[in-house]
Structure formats: structure tokens, C-alpha cells
Amino acid sequence: MASETHMSGPECLIENTNGRLLVNPKALKTLSAIQQPVVVVAIVGLYRTGKSYLMNKLAGKNKGFSLGSTVQSHTKGIWMWCVPHPKKPEHTLVLLDTEGLGDVEKGDNQNDSWIFALAILLSSTFVYNSMGTINQQAMDQLHYVTELTDRIRAKASPDVDGVEDSADFVSFFPDFVWTLRDFSLDLEADGQSITADEYLENSLKLKKGTSQKDKNFNLPRLCIRKFFPKKKCFIFDRPTNRKKLGQLEELCDDKLDPEFVQQAAVFCSYIFRNSKTKTLSGGIKVNGPRLETLVQTYVSAINSGDLPCMENAVLALAEIENATAVKKAIAHYDQQMDQKLQLPTETLQELLDLHRTIEKEAIEVFMRTSFKDIDHLFQKELAVQLDEKRDDFCNKNLKASSDRCSALLKDIFSPLEEGVKEGIYSKPGGYRLFIEKIQELKKKYLQEPRKGIQAEEILQEYLKSKEPVTAAILQTDQTLSEKDKLIEVERVKAESAQAAAKMLEEMQIKNQQMMEQKEKSYQEHVKQLTEKMERDRAQLLEEQERTLSLKLQEQARLLQEGFQEENRRLHKEIQNLQKKMKKPRKECCLS
């Protein structure tokens, strides 16, 4: 599988041409070949902030994504580079580098919002890259996060009031990483050293107040906190002096600032070890073809004027995957039946038992690869096709048995046929010789193996075809009296009736076996469906618990901040009171 992801360099995944987003078929073909689970890391930020350099480092290269050395934005649209994951075997790392936000040459920034939204929709780790510190200007530049609910729908049908809970987004939004480039401050707060993560948390604290200014201050911070419960921050020194920034692709690590090199290494290590496999609602692991479908579905929605809807994307993906799951299940059934079934079978039950075993395996194949099969339409389609396959094999079994039995009868009874032609039974005593010969050849026929389920029926058909010859030989045999002939006629009729009754009984048994098999097939579908629904329910509960836990953690942080703010206010009030209480004492002493 690793060879499937050996791209020599990045290629454009989504073109941004004249204000329209276009998917690159060549890139989709690359994705379609990746059967491994994918870890998708997307980076977004203002143009000329060094996004592409970080992505090249994640790819293990100095060159790849275009860096550029001027004030023009080099990356247009979204570019993709698929490489073997350096830390997760049998996984592919998909790197998405986006065009710089806020490029003045574009004029219309409408597509910036869509690029931002697509990066979130497609990634499992979302990296926001900016220059300097996290101040109000940096927050204002991150206004795209406040527009997410206007750009993305989680559900096809929102709640009655038309509002979607942030929890609907949290369940499938990526982890958030903020990279601060050319960071020059000391990481301190209240005279104490703090980590980059603590710096980020402090920067996301909300202001108390209801003024428009307070609302504008809080909105981007609140959105980041609600949509991205898992957050990480990295700071980077300037890699080299300004004149050499345009030569980053050519500079070895020993030519760069050692602190920057170390910081970049720490960032890459974190991404490699902590970025998760792209996963959809229901615990569906995304591979290349699934990511391909998501790209097409989201871009198609944007170009048609709709909002990209994650639920619709999953359902569109389910349509494709479930149809494929049916094909895989049927292919498994065909392959196993062709390999294990030898026609004709001695009994119908032998065929049905094999069918049932392989049918169970086929249903398991379907259940493993299908998801969100609304109203179980695809499973019903599988059941119909498996029933048709079973009936087809039953018909083939009948024909194979009939052909073999007919061939055996022709070969075994050929001496009898020759004797009739030569007239050796058309003489006194010939009837007895004829009947004895039939019994002898019949015994020989019955001893032959692998005749199949038509053995008796084809034999009886053959004997019935010989009744006119038998009657003629009987009537011409002068050694038999009329009474003997009448007795013999009745005996033949009785044997024929007995054989017919036996065939009727066998037919009823076969019908009963078929009815039992259909019931067993139905029960197998129900059993495996029930087990899958239990697994899906458990997965859903796990997702809901994780989402609830993340929300509770965020609420706890908000409460803690509120308590800390209140404590600071109370502490300040106490200090003021103490100052007031001390002041009169001093005056008293002076007097």
C-alpha cells in the first residue's frame, strides 16, 4: 500500500479560478488509489506567513509546496501532498496547503471563507498560522471562524428553531493548532513563566460585559472555544534574517536559527504523534476514496450555491460505499461458491448448507464495509441478490444432475437398447429376460456416485419412456398366459405409482428444505443487522459522551475563569479596603 502514496511532490486538489472552485481530476485519481486510513492535516492563514514551509517539513522535505519570496501569494486553491505516515504504519498522511487568506490581489474575499471552511471539513488537524502575537488584530483576522455556522451545516434538517448546537459541529470538527511565527515576547503572565498552550488559553479568555465592543472581542474567542475543544499552540522564532527568508528552500538546518529548528521539530513530532485518523460520524474511518467523495460533495455544494452539509456528505458517501459493499459481498459469495461447490450435489441439503455458510460470510463482508444504510435498502438488495444466486445454483444443480443421469442411463442401458433392436426379447420367455436385464442395469445405475438430486426422477422418466416397448414384449411372449400378462400389467402400474409417490415425497422434502433455508437466511440477516446496530449504538454513545465531556470541560473552564475573575475582583476590593483602613491611622499618629 505504501507505494500508492509515494507522490514526488504536491498537486493541486481544488483550484480557485476566477472565483470558482474546481476539483482536479488527477488529484482525485491519486486519492482513489489510497486504500489506507488517512490523517489529514490542513494549514490556513494569511498569505506570506510561511504556511508552506511547515507543510514541507511535515512531508520531510525542504522543497515541495511553493514558498515564494515576494509579497504575492504563491499557493492558489488547496494543494495536496500524500506521503506515508512516518509514525503510523499502514496510514497515509495527507497534507493540505491552502492559498493565503486576505490576498489583496483577489479583491473579493468570498472564496477565502470557503477555503477556510473546506480546510476544516476535510482535515483531522487544522493548523492556523499567523505572525507575531495573539492580539485583537490576530483575532480580527480570524473572523472566518465566526462565519462557520453561516458556511457549514452539520445536519440536513436543523432543529425546529433552525439553529444548530455547537455540539453538532464539535463531534466532527478537527483538532485546532495555532502556530505563531516570528514570536518575540517572553512567555510570562503575572511574573510567572507559562507554556504556549497557557498563553493561548489566556488569549481566549472572555470579557465580562454586554457592550458591542465586548461582544466583538468575545465572538471569535467564543467560537474557537466552542468549536475546537482540543487546542494546541506553538511559537516560532524568526528562522533567519529577513534577507535570507526568500532562500529557506535552499538553507540547511545549520544555517537557520537553532531555536527555530528545534521549535519546528517539536511541532512536527506533535503532529505526527497526535493527529488522528480522519473520522466521520459513526466512527467511520476515512481512506483515500472516501476523502475523494467528500471533496467532490463539498465543492459541488458550494458551486451550486448550497452550504456544504456534513450529514449529506456522509449520506452521499454511504450511497457509494454501500453499493460497493453489496458488490464485494456478492463477489465473495461467487468466489467461494465457485471454489467449494462441486455440481451436482448428492442432496439439496448439501447445497443449501454450503450456501448458508457462504451467505453468512457474504453478509459479514457487507456489514463490515457498509454504514448508514437508511431503511436497510442495500441490505435488502443484498438479500434479494443472494436469494437469486441460491436459486440459480439450485437450477444449475438440477441441470448438472439431469445431464449426468441422462448420460449414465444412455451408457448403462445401451446393451438393453441394442437387445431390443436385435429382437432378442421378442421370443418366448423374452419378457422375463427383458425385466431381469432392466433390474440388473437399474442396480448398476443406482450404484454410480455423484448422480445428484435428479437420480430417481430421470430414471423414472427413462423407464416410463420404455413402457410401450415393455408392453409390446409382454404381449408377444407366448410363454405367458393372459392371466399372467394381466398380473404383470398391474405390477408395473403399482411400481410406477410407488415411484411417483416417492418422487412426490422427495419434492415435498425439497420444498420444505427451501422454506427452512429462506427462514434461516432471513434470521441471519436480522442477527447480523442487530449486532451491527448494537455496535453502531455503542459507537454513537461513545461519540456523544466524548462531545458532552468536551462541552463540560469547556464550561468548567469558563466557570473557572469566572471564579478567577471574581477572586481577582474581590482581592482588589479587599486591598482597596485595607488601604482605606490604614489611611486614618496614619493621620491620627501625625496629629
Coordinates of C-alpha atoms in Angstrom, one line a residue:
M1 CA 0.0 0.0 0.0
A2 CA 2.9 2.4 0.7
S3 CA 3.8 2.6 -3.0
E4 CA 0.3 4.1 -3.6
T5 CA 1.1 7.2 -1.6
H6 CA 4.6 8.0 -3.0
M7 CA 3.9 11.4 -4.5
S8 CA 7.1 13.1 -5.7
G9 CA 5.5 16.5 -4.9
P10 CA 2.3 18.2 -4.2
E11 CA -0.5 18.7 -6.7
C12 CA -3.5 21.0 -6.8
L13 CA -6.6 19.4 -5.3
I14 CA -9.0 22.3 -5.5
E15 CA -8.4 25.1 -8.0
N16 CA -9.5 28.6 -7.3
T17 CA -10.1 30.0 -10.7
N18 CA -11.9 33.3 -11.4
G19 CA -13.8 33.0 -8.2
R20 CA -14.9 29.4 -8.8
L21 CA -13.7 26.3 -7.1
L22 CA -12.8 23.4 -9.4
V23 CA -11.7 19.9 -8.3
N24 CA -8.6 18.5 -10.1
P25 CA -9.4 15.0 -11.6
K26 CA -5.7 14.0 -11.4
A27 CA -5.7 14.6 -7.6
L28 CA -8.9 12.7 -7.2
K29 CA -7.3 9.8 -9.0
T30 CA -4.4 9.9 -6.6
L31 CA -6.8 9.8 -3.6
S32 CA -8.8 6.9 -5.2
A33 CA -5.7 4.7 -5.1
I34 CA -5.1 5.2 -1.3
Q35 CA -6.9 2.3 0.5
Q36 CA -5.2 3.1 3.8
P37 CA -6.8 5.3 6.5
V38 CA -5.7 8.9 6.1
V39 CA -4.6 11.5 8.6
V40 CA -5.4 14.9 7.1
V41 CA -3.5 18.0 8.2
A42 CA -4.6 21.3 6.7
I43 CA -3.0 24.7 7.2
V44 CA -4.7 28.0 6.8
G45 CA -3.5 31.6 7.4
L46 CA -2.8 35.0 5.9
Y47 CA -0.7 35.0 2.8
R48 CA 3.1 35.3 3.1
T49 CA 3.2 33.9 6.7
G50 CA 5.2 30.8 6.0
K51 CA 2.5 28.1 5.9
S52 CA 4.1 26.2 3.1
Y53 CA 7.4 25.8 4.9
L54 CA 5.8 24.0 7.8
M55 CA 3.9 21.7 5.4
N56 CA 7.2 20.8 3.6
K57 CA 8.7 20.0 7.0
L58 CA 5.8 17.6 7.7
A59 CA 6.4 16.0 4.3
G60 CA 10.1 15.5 5.3
K61 CA 11.3 17.8 2.6
N62 CA 12.7 21.3 2.2
K63 CA 11.0 21.8 -1.2
G64 CA 7.6 20.9 -2.4
F65 CA 4.8 23.4 -1.5
S66 CA 5.7 26.7 -3.1
L67 CA 7.2 29.2 -0.6
G68 CA 7.7 32.2 -2.7
S69 CA 9.8 35.2 -1.6
T70 CA 7.7 38.2 -2.6
V71 CA 4.5 39.8 -1.2
Q72 CA 2.4 37.8 -3.7
S73 CA 0.5 34.7 -2.5
H74 CA 2.0 31.7 -4.3
T75 CA -0.4 28.9 -3.3
K76 CA -3.8 29.1 -5.1
G77 CA -6.7 27.0 -4.0
I78 CA -5.9 23.9 -2.0
W79 CA -2.8 21.8 -2.8
M80 CA -2.3 18.2 -1.6
W81 CA 0.7 16.1 -0.8
C82 CA 0.1 12.4 0.2
V83 CA 3.1 10.7 1.9
P84 CA 3.4 7.6 4.0
H85 CA 2.8 8.4 7.7
P86 CA 6.2 8.4 9.5
K87 CA 4.7 7.2 12.8
K88 CA 1.6 5.3 12.0
P89 CA 2.2 2.1 9.8
E90 CA -0.4 1.5 7.1
H91 CA -1.6 5.1 7.3
T92 CA -1.2 7.9 4.8
L93 CA -0.5 11.5 5.8
V94 CA -2.4 13.9 3.6
L95 CA -1.1 17.4 3.8
L96 CA -3.3 20.3 2.5
D97 CA -1.8 23.7 1.9
T98 CA -4.2 26.5 1.3
E99 CA -3.9 29.8 -0.5
G100 CA -3.2 32.7 1.7
L101 CA -6.2 34.5 3.2
G102 CA -6.6 38.2 2.7
D103 CA -4.6 38.4 -0.6
V104 CA -5.3 42.0 -1.8
E105 CA -4.9 40.8 -5.5
K106 CA -8.1 38.8 -5.2
G107 CA -10.3 41.7 -4.4
D108 CA -13.2 39.5 -3.5
N109 CA -12.6 37.6 -0.3
Q110 CA -15.7 35.4 -0.7
N111 CA -13.6 32.3 -1.6
D112 CA -11.3 32.9 1.4
S113 CA -14.3 31.9 3.6
W114 CA -14.9 28.8 1.5
I115 CA -11.2 27.8 1.6
F116 CA -11.3 28.2 5.3
A117 CA -14.5 26.1 5.6
L118 CA -13.1 23.3 3.3
A119 CA -9.9 23.1 5.2
I120 CA -11.9 22.4 8.4
L121 CA -14.3 20.0 6.7
L122 CA -11.6 17.9 5.1
S123 CA -9.0 17.8 7.9
S124 CA -8.5 15.9 11.1
T125 CA -6.0 18.5 12.4
F126 CA -6.5 22.2 11.4
V127 CA -3.4 24.4 11.7
Y128 CA -4.0 28.2 11.8
N129 CA -0.7 30.1 11.0
S130 CA -0.2 33.7 11.9
M131 CA 2.6 36.2 12.5
G132 CA 3.5 37.7 15.9
T133 CA 1.4 37.5 19.0
I134 CA -2.3 36.7 19.7
N135 CA -3.7 40.2 19.9
Q136 CA -7.0 41.7 18.9
Q137 CA -5.7 42.2 15.3
A138 CA -4.9 38.5 15.1
M139 CA -8.4 37.7 16.4
D140 CA -10.0 40.1 13.9
Q141 CA -8.0 38.3 11.1
L142 CA -9.5 35.1 12.3
H143 CA -13.0 36.3 11.6
Y144 CA -13.6 33.3 9.4
V145 CA -14.2 31.2 12.4
T146 CA -17.2 33.4 13.4
E147 CA -18.8 32.6 10.0
L148 CA -18.6 28.8 10.2
T149 CA -22.2 28.4 11.1
D150 CA -23.1 30.5 8.0
R151 CA -20.8 28.4 5.8
I152 CA -21.3 24.9 7.1
R153 CA -24.3 22.8 8.1
A154 CA -23.9 19.8 10.4
K155 CA -27.4 18.3 9.7
A156 CA -29.6 18.3 6.6
S157 CA -32.5 19.2 8.9
P158 CA -31.6 21.5 11.8
D159 CA -33.6 21.8 14.9
V160 CA -37.1 23.2 14.9
D161 CA -35.8 26.7 15.5
G162 CA -33.3 26.4 12.7
V163 CA -30.3 26.7 15.0
E164 CA -27.6 24.0 15.2
D165 CA -25.9 23.2 18.5
S166 CA -22.2 23.7 18.6
A167 CA -22.0 20.1 19.7
D168 CA -23.2 19.1 16.3
F169 CA -20.0 20.6 14.9
V170 CA -17.7 19.5 17.7
S171 CA -18.3 15.9 17.0
F172 CA -16.6 16.0 13.7
F173 CA -14.5 19.2 13.7
P174 CA -10.7 18.8 13.6
D175 CA -8.3 19.5 16.4
F176 CA -7.1 23.1 16.4
V177 CA -3.4 24.1 16.3
W178 CA -2.3 27.7 16.3
T179 CA 1.2 28.4 15.1
L180 CA 2.7 31.8 15.9
R181 CA 5.5 32.8 13.6
D182 CA 8.3 35.3 14.4
F183 CA 7.1 35.3 18.0
S184 CA 9.2 37.8 20.1
L185 CA 7.5 38.0 23.5
D186 CA 8.6 36.2 26.6
L187 CA 6.0 33.6 27.7
E188 CA 5.1 35.1 31.0
A189 CA 2.0 36.0 32.9
D190 CA 1.9 37.8 36.3
G191 CA 5.6 37.3 36.5
Q192 CA 5.4 33.6 36.1
S193 CA 6.6 31.5 33.1
I194 CA 3.8 29.9 31.1
T195 CA 3.6 27.4 28.3
A196 CA 2.5 28.3 24.7
D197 CA -0.8 26.4 25.4
E198 CA -1.4 28.5 28.5
Y199 CA -0.7 31.6 26.5
L200 CA -3.4 30.5 24.0
E201 CA -5.9 29.8 26.8
N202 CA -5.2 33.2 28.4
S203 CA -5.6 34.9 25.0
L204 CA -9.0 33.2 24.5
K205 CA -10.4 34.4 27.8
L206 CA -13.7 36.3 27.5
K207 CA -14.5 39.8 28.7
K208 CA -17.4 40.4 31.1
G209 CA -19.8 42.9 29.7
T210 CA -22.6 43.3 27.1
S211 CA -21.4 46.2 25.1
Q212 CA -20.9 45.8 21.3
K213 CA -17.2 46.2 21.9
D214 CA -17.2 43.4 24.4
K215 CA -19.3 41.2 22.0
N216 CA -16.9 41.9 19.1
F217 CA -14.0 41.0 21.4
N218 CA -15.6 37.8 22.7
L219 CA -17.1 36.4 19.5
P220 CA -14.0 34.9 17.7
R221 CA -12.7 33.6 21.1
L222 CA -16.1 32.0 22.0
C223 CA -16.3 30.4 18.5
I224 CA -12.8 28.9 18.9
R225 CA -13.5 27.6 22.4
K226 CA -16.9 26.1 21.3
F227 CA -15.9 24.6 18.0
F228 CA -12.4 23.4 18.9
P229 CA -12.3 21.9 22.5
K230 CA -8.9 20.4 21.8
K231 CA -6.4 23.2 21.2
K232 CA -2.6 23.4 20.9
C233 CA -0.2 26.3 20.4
F234 CA 3.3 26.5 19.1
I235 CA 5.6 29.6 18.9
F236 CA 8.4 30.0 16.4
D237 CA 11.3 32.4 16.4
R238 CA 12.3 34.0 13.1
P239 CA 14.1 31.3 11.1
T240 CA 16.8 33.7 9.8
N241 CA 17.4 37.3 8.9
R242 CA 15.0 39.0 6.6
K243 CA 17.2 39.0 3.6
K244 CA 17.6 35.2 3.7
L245 CA 13.9 34.4 4.2
G246 CA 13.4 34.0 0.5
Q247 CA 16.1 31.3 0.4
L248 CA 14.5 29.0 3.0
E249 CA 14.2 26.1 0.5
E250 CA 17.9 26.2 -0.1
L251 CA 19.1 26.6 3.5
C252 CA 20.1 23.7 5.6
D253 CA 19.1 23.5 9.3
D254 CA 22.6 24.5 10.4
K255 CA 22.1 27.8 8.6
L256 CA 18.9 28.6 10.4
D257 CA 18.3 29.8 14.0
P258 CA 18.8 26.8 16.3
E259 CA 15.7 27.8 18.3
F260 CA 13.6 27.8 15.2
V261 CA 14.9 24.4 14.1
Q262 CA 14.1 22.9 17.5
Q263 CA 10.6 24.5 17.5
A264 CA 9.9 23.2 14.0
A265 CA 11.0 19.7 15.1
V266 CA 8.7 19.8 18.2
F267 CA 5.8 20.9 16.0
C268 CA 6.3 18.1 13.5
S269 CA 6.7 15.5 16.3
Y270 CA 3.4 16.6 17.9
I271 CA 1.5 16.5 14.5
F272 CA 2.9 13.0 13.7
R273 CA 2.1 11.6 17.2
N274 CA -1.2 13.3 18.0
S275 CA -3.0 14.0 14.7
K276 CA -5.9 11.5 14.4
T277 CA -7.2 9.5 11.5
K278 CA -9.9 11.4 9.7
T279 CA -13.1 10.0 11.2
L280 CA -16.8 10.7 10.3
S281 CA -19.9 10.4 12.5
G282 CA -20.4 6.8 13.5
G283 CA -16.7 6.1 13.8
I284 CA -16.2 5.8 10.0
K285 CA -12.5 5.9 9.2
V286 CA -11.8 7.9 6.1
N287 CA -9.5 6.4 3.4
G288 CA -8.5 7.9 0.0
P289 CA -11.7 7.1 -1.9
R290 CA -13.8 8.4 0.9
L291 CA -11.8 11.6 1.1
E292 CA -12.2 11.9 -2.7
T293 CA -16.0 11.7 -2.3
L294 CA -16.0 14.3 0.5
V295 CA -14.0 16.7 -1.7
Q296 CA -16.4 16.3 -4.6
T297 CA -19.5 16.6 -2.5
Y298 CA -18.5 19.7 -0.6
V299 CA -17.2 21.6 -3.7
S300 CA -20.3 20.6 -5.6
A301 CA -22.5 22.0 -2.9
I302 CA -20.5 25.3 -2.8
N303 CA -20.6 25.7 -6.5
S304 CA -24.3 25.1 -6.7
G305 CA -25.0 27.8 -4.1
D306 CA -25.7 25.5 -1.2
L307 CA -24.0 25.2 2.1
P308 CA -21.8 22.1 2.4
C309 CA -23.6 19.8 4.8
M310 CA -21.6 17.1 6.7
E311 CA -24.6 14.9 7.1
N312 CA -25.4 15.0 3.4
A313 CA -21.8 14.3 2.6
V314 CA -21.8 11.2 4.8
L315 CA -25.0 10.0 3.2
A316 CA -23.6 10.6 -0.3
L317 CA -20.6 8.6 0.8
A318 CA -22.8 5.9 2.3
E319 CA -24.6 5.5 -1.1
I320 CA -21.3 4.8 -2.9
E321 CA -19.8 2.7 -0.1
N322 CA -23.0 0.6 0.5
A323 CA -23.4 -0.1 -3.3
T324 CA -19.7 -1.2 -3.3
A325 CA -20.3 -3.3 -0.1
V326 CA -23.1 -5.2 -1.9
K327 CA -20.8 -5.9 -4.8
K328 CA -18.0 -7.0 -2.5
A329 CA -20.3 -9.3 -0.7
I330 CA -21.7 -10.9 -3.9
A331 CA -18.1 -11.2 -5.3
H332 CA -17.1 -13.1 -2.1
Y333 CA -20.2 -15.3 -2.4
D334 CA -19.5 -16.1 -6.1
Q335 CA -15.8 -16.8 -5.5
Q336 CA -16.4 -19.1 -2.5
M337 CA -19.2 -21.0 -4.2
D338 CA -17.2 -21.5 -7.4
Q339 CA -14.3 -22.7 -5.3
K340 CA -16.1 -25.0 -2.9
L341 CA -19.2 -26.2 -4.7
Q342 CA -19.0 -29.4 -6.9
L343 CA -22.1 -30.0 -9.0
P344 CA -24.1 -32.0 -8.8
T345 CA -24.5 -32.4 -5.1
E346 CA -25.9 -35.7 -3.8
T347 CA -28.7 -33.9 -1.9
L348 CA -30.3 -30.5 -2.0
Q349 CA -29.4 -30.0 1.7
E350 CA -25.7 -30.3 0.9
L351 CA -26.1 -27.4 -1.5
L352 CA -28.2 -25.4 0.9
D353 CA -25.8 -25.9 3.8
L354 CA -22.9 -24.6 1.7
H355 CA -25.0 -21.7 0.6
R356 CA -25.9 -20.8 4.2
T357 CA -22.3 -20.9 5.3
I358 CA -21.1 -18.7 2.5
E359 CA -24.1 -16.5 2.7
K360 CA -23.3 -15.8 6.3
E361 CA -19.7 -14.8 5.2
A362 CA -21.1 -12.5 2.5
I363 CA -23.4 -10.7 4.9
E364 CA -20.4 -10.2 7.3
V365 CA -18.5 -8.7 4.4
F366 CA -21.4 -6.3 3.7
M367 CA -21.7 -5.4 7.4
R368 CA -18.0 -4.7 7.8
T369 CA -17.9 -2.2 4.9
S370 CA -21.4 -0.7 4.9
F371 CA -22.7 2.2 7.1
K372 CA -25.7 4.4 7.4
D373 CA -27.9 2.0 5.3
I374 CA -31.1 4.1 5.6
D375 CA -34.1 1.7 5.9
H376 CA -31.7 -1.1 5.2
L377 CA -32.2 -0.7 1.5
F378 CA -28.8 -2.0 0.5
Q379 CA -29.0 -5.0 2.8
K380 CA -32.4 -5.8 1.3
E381 CA -30.8 -5.6 -2.1
L382 CA -28.1 -7.9 -1.0
A383 CA -30.7 -10.4 0.4
V384 CA -32.5 -10.3 -3.0
Q385 CA -29.3 -11.0 -4.9
L386 CA -28.2 -13.8 -2.6
D387 CA -31.7 -15.4 -3.0
E388 CA -31.3 -15.2 -6.7
K389 CA -27.8 -16.6 -6.5
R390 CA -29.1 -19.5 -4.4
D391 CA -32.0 -20.2 -6.8
D392 CA -29.5 -20.0 -9.7
F393 CA -27.2 -22.5 -8.1
C394 CA -30.2 -24.8 -7.4
N395 CA -31.2 -24.7 -11.1
K396 CA -27.6 -25.3 -12.1
N397 CA -27.5 -28.2 -9.7
L398 CA -30.7 -29.7 -11.3
K399 CA -29.3 -29.4 -14.8
A400 CA -25.9 -30.8 -13.8
S401 CA -27.7 -33.8 -12.1
S402 CA -30.1 -34.3 -15.1
D403 CA -27.2 -34.2 -17.6
R404 CA -25.1 -36.7 -15.6
C405 CA -28.0 -39.0 -15.1
S406 CA -29.1 -38.9 -18.7
A407 CA -25.5 -39.6 -19.8
L408 CA -25.3 -42.5 -17.3
L409 CA -28.6 -44.0 -18.4
K410 CA -27.6 -43.8 -22.1
D411 CA -24.3 -45.5 -21.4
I412 CA -25.6 -48.2 -18.9
F413 CA -28.8 -49.1 -20.7
S414 CA -27.2 -49.2 -24.2
P415 CA -27.0 -53.1 -24.1
L416 CA -30.7 -53.2 -23.4
E417 CA -31.4 -50.8 -26.3
E418 CA -29.2 -53.0 -28.7
G419 CA -31.0 -56.1 -27.5
V420 CA -34.4 -54.6 -28.3
K421 CA -33.2 -53.6 -31.8
E422 CA -31.9 -57.1 -32.4
G423 CA -35.2 -58.7 -31.2
I424 CA -33.6 -61.0 -28.6
Y425 CA -36.5 -60.2 -26.3
S426 CA -39.2 -60.8 -29.0
K427 CA -39.4 -64.5 -28.4
P428 CA -40.9 -67.0 -25.9
G429 CA -39.5 -66.1 -22.4
G430 CA -38.2 -62.8 -23.7
Y431 CA -40.2 -60.7 -21.3
R432 CA -38.6 -62.3 -18.2
L433 CA -35.1 -61.8 -19.8
F434 CA -36.1 -58.1 -20.5
I435 CA -37.3 -57.4 -16.9
E436 CA -34.2 -59.1 -15.5
K437 CA -31.9 -57.0 -17.7
I438 CA -33.7 -53.8 -16.6
Q439 CA -33.3 -54.7 -12.9
E440 CA -29.6 -55.5 -13.5
L441 CA -28.9 -52.3 -15.3
K442 CA -31.0 -50.3 -12.8
K443 CA -28.9 -51.7 -9.9
K444 CA -25.8 -50.7 -11.8
Y445 CA -27.1 -47.2 -12.4
L446 CA -28.1 -46.8 -8.7
Q447 CA -24.5 -47.8 -7.6
E448 CA -23.0 -44.9 -9.7
P449 CA -21.8 -42.0 -7.4
R450 CA -22.4 -38.2 -7.8
K451 CA -25.7 -38.6 -9.7
G452 CA -27.3 -35.7 -7.7
I453 CA -30.8 -34.9 -6.8
Q454 CA -32.4 -35.9 -10.1
A455 CA -31.2 -39.5 -10.0
E456 CA -34.7 -41.0 -9.3
E457 CA -36.7 -38.7 -11.4
I458 CA -34.5 -39.1 -14.5
L459 CA -34.5 -42.9 -14.0
Q460 CA -38.3 -43.0 -13.8
E461 CA -38.6 -40.8 -16.9
Y462 CA -36.4 -43.2 -18.7
L463 CA -38.3 -46.3 -17.5
K464 CA -41.6 -44.6 -18.4
S465 CA -40.3 -44.0 -21.9
K466 CA -39.8 -47.7 -22.2
E467 CA -43.3 -48.7 -21.2
P468 CA -44.5 -49.1 -24.8
V469 CA -41.6 -51.5 -25.5
T470 CA -42.2 -53.3 -22.3
A471 CA -45.9 -53.7 -23.1
A472 CA -45.1 -55.0 -26.7
I473 CA -42.6 -57.6 -25.4
L474 CA -45.1 -58.7 -22.8
Q475 CA -47.9 -59.2 -25.3
T476 CA -45.7 -61.1 -27.8
D477 CA -44.3 -63.5 -25.1
Q478 CA -46.2 -66.8 -25.8
T479 CA -45.0 -68.5 -22.6
L480 CA -47.2 -66.2 -20.5
S481 CA -51.0 -66.8 -20.1
E482 CA -53.4 -63.9 -20.4
K483 CA -53.8 -64.0 -16.6
D484 CA -50.0 -63.7 -16.1
K485 CA -50.0 -60.8 -18.5
L486 CA -52.8 -59.0 -16.6
I487 CA -50.9 -59.6 -13.3
E488 CA -47.7 -58.2 -14.8
V489 CA -49.5 -55.1 -16.1
E490 CA -50.9 -54.4 -12.6
R491 CA -47.4 -55.0 -11.1
V492 CA -45.9 -52.5 -13.5
K493 CA -48.7 -49.9 -12.7
A494 CA -48.1 -50.4 -9.0
E495 CA -44.4 -49.9 -9.3
S496 CA -45.0 -46.8 -11.4
A497 CA -47.4 -45.4 -8.8
Q498 CA -45.0 -46.2 -6.0
A499 CA -42.2 -44.4 -7.8
A500 CA -44.5 -41.4 -8.4
A501 CA -45.4 -41.3 -4.7
K502 CA -41.7 -41.4 -3.8
M503 CA -40.9 -38.5 -6.1
L504 CA -43.8 -36.5 -4.7
E505 CA -42.5 -37.1 -1.2
E506 CA -38.9 -36.0 -2.3
M507 CA -40.4 -32.9 -3.9
Q508 CA -42.2 -32.0 -0.6
I509 CA -39.0 -32.6 1.3
K510 CA -37.1 -30.3 -1.1
N511 CA -39.8 -27.6 -0.8
Q512 CA -39.6 -27.8 3.0
Q513 CA -35.8 -27.6 2.9
M514 CA -36.1 -24.5 0.7
M515 CA -38.6 -22.9 3.0
E516 CA -36.4 -23.6 6.0
Q517 CA -33.4 -22.2 4.2
K518 CA -35.2 -18.9 3.4
E519 CA -36.2 -18.6 7.0
K520 CA -32.6 -19.2 8.1
S521 CA -31.4 -16.6 5.6
Y522 CA -33.8 -14.1 7.0
Q523 CA -32.8 -14.8 10.6
E524 CA -29.1 -14.5 9.6
H525 CA -29.7 -11.0 8.1
V526 CA -31.7 -10.0 11.2
K527 CA -29.0 -11.4 13.6
Q528 CA -26.1 -9.6 11.9
L529 CA -28.1 -6.4 11.5
T530 CA -29.0 -6.4 15.2
E531 CA -25.3 -6.9 16.1
K532 CA -24.3 -4.1 13.8
M533 CA -26.9 -1.8 15.2
E534 CA -25.7 -2.6 18.7
R535 CA -22.1 -1.7 17.6
D536 CA -23.3 1.5 16.0
R537 CA -25.3 2.4 19.0
A538 CA -22.3 1.9 21.3
Q539 CA -20.2 4.0 18.9
L540 CA -22.8 6.7 18.9
L541 CA -23.0 6.7 22.7
E542 CA -19.2 6.9 22.8
E543 CA -19.2 9.9 20.4
Q544 CA -22.0 11.6 22.4
E545 CA -20.2 11.1 25.7
R546 CA -16.9 12.4 24.2
T547 CA -18.8 15.5 22.8
L548 CA -20.5 16.0 26.1
S549 CA -17.2 15.7 28.0
L550 CA -15.6 18.3 25.8
K551 CA -18.5 20.7 26.3
L552 CA -18.4 20.1 30.1
Q553 CA -14.7 20.7 30.1
E554 CA -15.2 24.0 28.2
Q555 CA -18.0 25.0 30.6
A556 CA -15.8 24.1 33.5
R557 CA -13.0 26.3 32.1
L558 CA -15.5 29.2 31.6
L559 CA -16.7 28.8 35.2
Q560 CA -13.1 28.6 36.5
E561 CA -12.3 31.8 34.6
G562 CA -15.4 33.4 36.1
F563 CA -14.3 32.3 39.6
Q564 CA -10.7 33.5 39.0
E565 CA -12.0 36.9 37.7
E566 CA -14.3 37.2 40.7
N567 CA -11.5 36.3 43.0
R568 CA -9.3 38.9 41.4
R569 CA -12.1 41.5 41.8
L570 CA -12.6 40.6 45.4
H571 CA -8.9 40.6 46.1
K572 CA -8.7 44.1 44.6
E573 CA -11.6 45.3 46.7
I574 CA -10.0 43.9 49.8
Q575 CA -6.8 45.6 49.0
N576 CA -8.6 48.9 48.5
L577 CA -10.5 48.5 51.8
Q578 CA -7.2 47.8 53.6
K579 CA -5.7 50.9 52.1
K580 CA -8.7 53.0 53.3
M581 CA -8.5 51.5 56.7
K582 CA -4.8 52.2 57.1
K583 CA -5.0 55.8 56.0
P584 CA -6.9 57.3 59.1
R585 CA -4.4 55.6 61.5
K586 CA -1.5 57.4 59.9
E587 CA -3.3 60.7 60.2
C588 CA -4.1 60.0 63.9
C589 CA -0.5 59.4 64.7
L590 CA 0.7 62.6 63.0
S591 CA -1.7 64.7 65.0

